[in-house]
Short mmCIF file of C-alpha atoms and ligand atoms in Angstrom, two decimals:
data_model
loop_
_atom_site.label_atom_id
_atom_site.label_comp_id
_atom_site.label_asym_id
_atom_site.label_seq_id
_atom_site.Cartn_x
_atom_site.Cartn_y
_atom_site.Cartn_z
CA MET A 1 0.00 0.00 0.00
CA ARG A 2 1.34 3.45 -0.83
CA PRO A 3 -0.30 5.36 2.07
CA ASN A 4 -1.17 8.96 1.41
CA LEU A 5 -0.81 11.92 3.71
CA THR A 6 -2.34 15.40 3.59
CA ILE A 7 -0.11 18.30 4.67
CA ALA A 8 -1.93 21.63 5.14
CA TRP A 9 0.35 24.67 4.82
CA LEU A 10 -1.42 27.48 6.71
CA TYR A 11 -1.07 31.00 5.22
CA GLY A 12 1.98 30.04 3.15
CA THR A 13 2.13 33.43 1.40
CA LYS A 14 1.66 35.55 4.55
CA MET A 15 3.35 33.47 7.24
CA ASN A 16 6.60 32.30 5.67
CA ILE A 17 9.82 33.94 6.88
CA TYR A 18 13.38 32.82 7.74
CA GLY A 19 13.20 29.65 5.63
CA ASP A 20 10.00 28.27 7.14
CA ARG A 21 8.78 26.90 3.77
CA GLY A 22 11.63 24.41 4.09
CA ASN A 23 9.60 22.60 6.74
CA VAL A 24 6.82 21.79 4.26
CA MET A 25 9.41 20.65 1.71
CA ALA A 26 11.11 18.41 4.29
CA LEU A 27 7.84 16.79 5.42
CA ALA A 28 6.74 16.09 1.83
CA GLN A 29 10.13 14.82 0.66
CA ARG A 30 10.73 12.53 3.68
CA ALA A 31 7.30 11.08 3.04
CA ARG A 32 8.09 10.52 -0.66
CA TRP A 33 11.39 8.83 0.19
CA ARG A 34 9.27 6.27 2.05
CA GLY A 35 6.86 5.67 -0.80
CA ILE A 36 4.12 7.85 0.71
CA GLU A 37 2.05 10.02 -1.62
CA PRO A 38 1.94 13.42 0.16
CA GLU A 39 -0.62 16.02 -0.86
CA VAL A 40 0.29 19.63 0.10
CA VAL A 41 -2.70 21.97 0.44
CA GLU A 42 -2.06 25.70 0.89
CA VAL A 43 -4.71 27.29 3.14
CA GLY A 44 -4.96 31.06 2.65
CA ILE A 45 -7.14 33.86 3.97
CA GLY A 46 -10.83 33.01 3.40
CA ALA A 47 -10.20 29.34 2.57
CA ALA A 48 -11.88 26.63 4.65
CA MET A 49 -9.74 24.66 7.11
CA PRO A 50 -9.12 21.22 5.55
CA ASP A 51 -9.15 18.00 7.57
CA ALA A 52 -5.42 17.31 7.17
CA ASP A 53 -3.01 14.88 8.79
CA ILE A 54 -0.23 17.41 9.40
CA TYR A 55 -0.56 21.21 9.64
CA PHE A 56 2.34 23.66 9.25
CA PHE A 57 1.94 27.28 10.40
CA GLY A 58 5.03 29.47 9.85
CA GLY A 59 6.27 32.78 11.15
CA GLY A 60 5.33 36.29 10.10
CA GLN A 61 5.64 39.90 11.14
CA ASP A 62 3.07 41.65 13.37
CA GLN A 63 1.24 43.24 10.45
CA GLU A 64 0.71 39.85 8.75
CA GLN A 65 -0.48 38.39 12.02
CA VAL A 66 -3.36 40.91 12.18
CA ALA A 67 -5.10 39.58 9.04
CA VAL A 68 -4.33 35.96 9.92
CA SER A 69 -5.65 36.35 13.47
CA ARG A 70 -8.91 37.76 12.08
CA ASP A 71 -9.21 34.92 9.55
CA LEU A 72 -8.54 32.23 12.16
CA SER A 73 -11.04 33.51 14.73
CA GLY A 74 -14.33 31.60 14.87
CA ALA A 75 -15.17 28.42 12.94
CA LYS A 76 -11.86 28.15 11.06
CA GLY A 77 -9.75 28.16 14.19
CA ASP A 78 -12.24 25.87 15.93
CA ALA A 79 -11.91 23.36 13.09
CA LEU A 80 -8.11 23.38 13.43
CA LYS A 81 -8.34 22.85 17.20
CA ALA A 82 -10.84 19.98 16.74
CA ASN A 83 -8.61 18.26 14.15
CA VAL A 84 -5.59 18.49 16.45
CA ALA A 85 -7.66 17.24 19.39
CA ALA A 86 -8.58 14.27 17.15
CA GLY A 87 -4.90 13.45 16.64
CA ALA A 88 -3.72 15.47 13.64
CA ALA A 89 -0.09 16.62 13.86
CA LEU A 90 0.91 20.26 13.78
CA LEU A 91 4.12 22.29 13.70
CA SER A 92 3.92 26.06 14.27
CA VAL A 93 6.80 28.52 14.34
CA CYS A 94 7.02 31.96 15.96
CA GLY A 95 4.21 34.19 14.62
CA GLY A 96 2.08 31.13 13.83
CA TYR A 97 2.87 29.65 17.26
CA GLN A 98 1.83 32.89 18.98
CA LEU A 99 -1.58 32.89 17.27
CA LEU A 100 -2.29 29.36 18.54
CA GLY A 101 -2.26 30.62 22.14
CA HIS A 102 -5.06 32.67 23.74
CA GLU A 103 -3.69 36.03 22.62
CA TYR A 104 -0.68 37.81 21.11
CA ARG A 105 -0.17 41.42 22.28
CA PRO A 106 1.95 43.32 19.68
CA TYR A 107 3.95 46.36 20.73
CA ASP A 108 1.99 49.10 19.02
CA ARG A 109 -1.49 47.76 18.30
CA ASP A 110 -4.48 46.09 19.98
CA PRO A 111 -4.10 42.52 21.22
CA LEU A 112 -4.66 39.82 18.55
CA PRO A 113 -6.94 36.95 19.61
CA GLY A 114 -5.49 33.46 19.27
CA ILE A 115 -7.44 30.20 18.99
CA GLY A 116 -6.41 28.84 22.39
CA LEU A 117 -5.03 25.54 21.06
CA PHE A 118 -2.05 26.08 23.38
CA ASP A 119 -2.83 27.33 26.92
CA MET A 120 -0.44 30.27 26.72
CA VAL A 121 -0.24 34.03 26.11
CA SER A 122 2.41 35.98 24.15
CA GLU A 123 3.28 39.66 24.25
CA ALA A 124 5.85 41.81 22.44
CA GLY A 125 8.85 42.54 24.67
CA PRO A 126 11.32 45.45 24.62
CA GLU A 127 14.11 43.36 23.07
CA ARG A 128 14.29 41.31 19.85
CA PHE A 129 15.80 37.87 20.42
CA ILE A 130 17.96 37.02 17.38
CA GLY A 131 20.35 34.09 17.18
CA ASN A 132 20.97 30.38 17.02
CA VAL A 133 19.13 28.16 19.49
CA VAL A 134 19.83 24.67 20.86
CA VAL A 135 17.03 22.95 22.77
CA GLU A 136 16.99 19.77 24.87
CA SER A 137 13.56 18.45 23.88
CA PHE A 138 11.51 15.31 24.53
CA LEU A 139 12.88 14.11 21.16
CA GLY A 140 16.50 14.96 22.03
CA GLU A 141 18.63 17.88 20.82
CA LEU A 142 17.03 20.34 18.38
CA VAL A 143 18.77 23.27 16.65
CA GLY A 144 17.23 26.32 14.98
CA PHE A 145 17.32 30.10 14.63
CA GLU A 146 15.16 32.61 16.52
CA ASN A 147 14.10 36.13 15.58
CA HIS A 148 11.24 37.40 17.72
CA SER A 149 10.32 40.13 20.16
CA GLY A 150 7.37 38.10 21.41
CA LEU A 151 7.60 36.63 24.90
CA THR A 152 5.50 33.50 25.45
CA HIS A 153 4.31 32.36 28.87
CA LEU A 154 2.95 28.80 29.12
CA GLY A 155 -0.11 27.97 31.22
CA PRO A 156 0.35 25.64 34.24
CA GLY A 157 -0.69 22.47 32.44
CA LEU A 158 1.04 23.04 29.08
CA ASP A 159 4.26 21.10 28.42
CA SER A 160 7.19 22.95 26.87
CA LEU A 161 8.96 21.46 23.85
CA GLY A 162 12.12 21.53 25.96
CA THR A 163 14.70 23.60 27.74
CA VAL A 164 17.08 26.06 26.13
CA ARG A 165 20.77 25.14 26.11
CA VAL A 166 21.77 28.04 23.83
CA GLY A 167 19.55 31.03 22.97
CA ARG A 168 16.50 32.70 24.59
CA GLY A 169 13.46 30.52 23.75
CA ASN A 170 9.90 31.30 24.89
CA ASN A 171 10.72 34.36 26.99
CA GLY A 172 14.43 34.48 27.86
CA LYS A 173 13.61 34.00 31.54
CA ASP A 174 12.10 30.60 32.45
CA GLY A 175 14.47 28.53 30.28
CA THR A 176 11.66 26.93 28.28
CA GLU A 177 11.26 26.79 24.51
CA GLY A 178 8.10 25.96 22.64
CA ALA A 179 5.01 24.04 23.66
CA VAL A 180 3.50 20.59 23.08
CA TRP A 181 -0.19 19.57 23.19
CA ARG A 182 -1.25 16.15 21.83
CA ASN A 183 0.57 15.94 18.44
CA ALA A 184 0.89 19.71 18.11
CA ILE A 185 4.22 21.47 18.57
CA GLY A 186 4.85 25.21 18.71
CA CYS A 187 8.28 26.81 18.87
CA TYR A 188 10.43 29.79 17.96
CA LEU A 189 12.82 27.71 15.83
CA HIS A 190 13.14 29.02 12.27
CA GLY A 191 15.84 27.85 9.97
CA ALA A 192 14.19 25.86 8.36
CA LEU A 193 13.86 23.66 11.41
CA LEU A 194 12.95 20.23 10.00
CA PRO A 195 15.74 19.65 7.43
CA LYS A 196 18.29 19.93 10.28
CA ASN A 197 16.18 17.97 12.80
CA PRO A 198 15.02 14.75 11.04
CA VAL A 199 13.87 13.23 14.35
CA LEU A 200 11.20 15.93 14.62
CA ALA A 201 10.21 15.68 10.95
CA ASP A 202 9.69 11.93 11.36
CA TRP A 203 7.77 12.38 14.64
CA LEU A 204 5.31 14.63 12.77
CA ILE A 205 5.04 12.27 9.78
CA GLY A 206 4.50 9.29 12.10
CA ALA A 207 1.73 11.13 13.96
CA GLY A 208 0.15 12.19 10.66
CA LEU A 209 0.20 8.60 9.35
CA ARG A 210 -1.41 7.28 12.55
CA HIS A 211 -4.08 10.00 12.27
CA ARG A 212 -4.81 8.96 8.67
CA HIS A 213 -4.28 5.20 8.63
CA GLY A 214 -4.35 4.10 12.26
CA ASP A 215 -1.93 1.20 12.16
CA VAL A 216 0.74 2.46 9.71
CA SER A 217 4.00 3.09 11.57
CA LEU A 218 6.95 4.99 10.14
CA ALA A 219 9.12 2.09 11.29
CA ASP A 220 7.23 -0.15 8.85
CA LEU A 221 8.27 2.21 6.04
CA GLY A 222 11.97 1.86 6.73
CA PRO A 223 14.73 4.22 7.89
CA LEU A 224 16.32 6.97 5.75
CA ASP A 225 20.02 7.78 5.33
CA ASP A 226 20.23 11.03 7.36
CA THR A 227 23.97 11.57 6.93
CA VAL A 228 23.52 15.00 5.32
CA GLU A 229 20.74 16.11 7.69
CA LEU A 230 22.73 15.13 10.78
CA ALA A 231 25.85 16.87 9.46
CA ALA A 232 23.77 20.03 9.02
CA HIS A 233 22.44 19.57 12.56
CA ARG A 234 25.94 19.27 14.02
CA THR A 235 27.11 22.34 12.07
CA GLY A 236 24.17 24.31 13.44
CA VAL A 237 24.87 23.27 17.01
CA ALA A 238 28.60 24.08 16.69
CA ARG A 239 27.73 27.53 15.27
CA ALA A 240 25.23 28.15 18.08
CA VAL A 241 27.79 27.25 20.76
CA ARG A 242 30.50 29.33 19.06
CA THR A 243 28.32 32.44 18.68
CA ARG A 244 26.45 32.37 21.98
N1 LIG B 301 5.89 39.25 15.11
C1 LIG B 301 6.28 38.21 16.06
C2 LIG B 301 7.47 38.61 16.94
O1 LIG B 301 8.24 39.46 16.58
C3 LIG B 301 6.67 36.95 15.31
C4 LIG B 301 7.88 37.16 14.40
C5 LIG B 301 8.25 35.90 13.64
O2 LIG B 301 7.39 35.14 13.22
N2 LIG B 301 9.59 35.72 13.45
O3 LIG B 301 7.65 37.99 17.98
#
């Protein structure tokens, strides 16, 4: 059986900075290398939320977040939350991550409502965090690049993605980076993140396959040769340590 997999790319034209489109390319290509037929659906302003197996929601500047926040409020955001609650996988980065909390408060404009998928609140801080980041996560070491002024504070019951070894993370104070709820992950790791962190890419693909096909495991589809990806990961970590 050549299982198929639907990847929904949320607001790909508005929320796509610092290489984030590379995450969609990595998910689709790692699926293809395993004989999976991925379908990538771009979901723009005004389009209905599809019932996908994996969602990707990238980063964007405050002004892009205004229109996206408005579009996500109501039934569209509710549909995304329901699909994730039902087991769909999701990766969100920075501006997309912020809009999946209860609210994002930009510096110079009214607060933007989020959809409350993650029990957290974000607000623009006085300093922009820019630099390489290394995180000790539940999946092991992850490496990426952050560029945000937003400070994210997790609610009491929300798990972080991990702790920051290099960089600032959620808020530069509590040592956390990102958030995890069911098969949804939010973080501040641009880069693109997934090409340099194959363990996370495969975690998302595995969750998406289980959501779609129940019993299909990534292990059944065989390992990939990640020599190049892991070399890129090591280079990123070395650069982060050198430039901290
Ligand atoms: N506008 C948000 C911030 O500065 C998100 C930026 C981004 O997506 N890199 O925190």
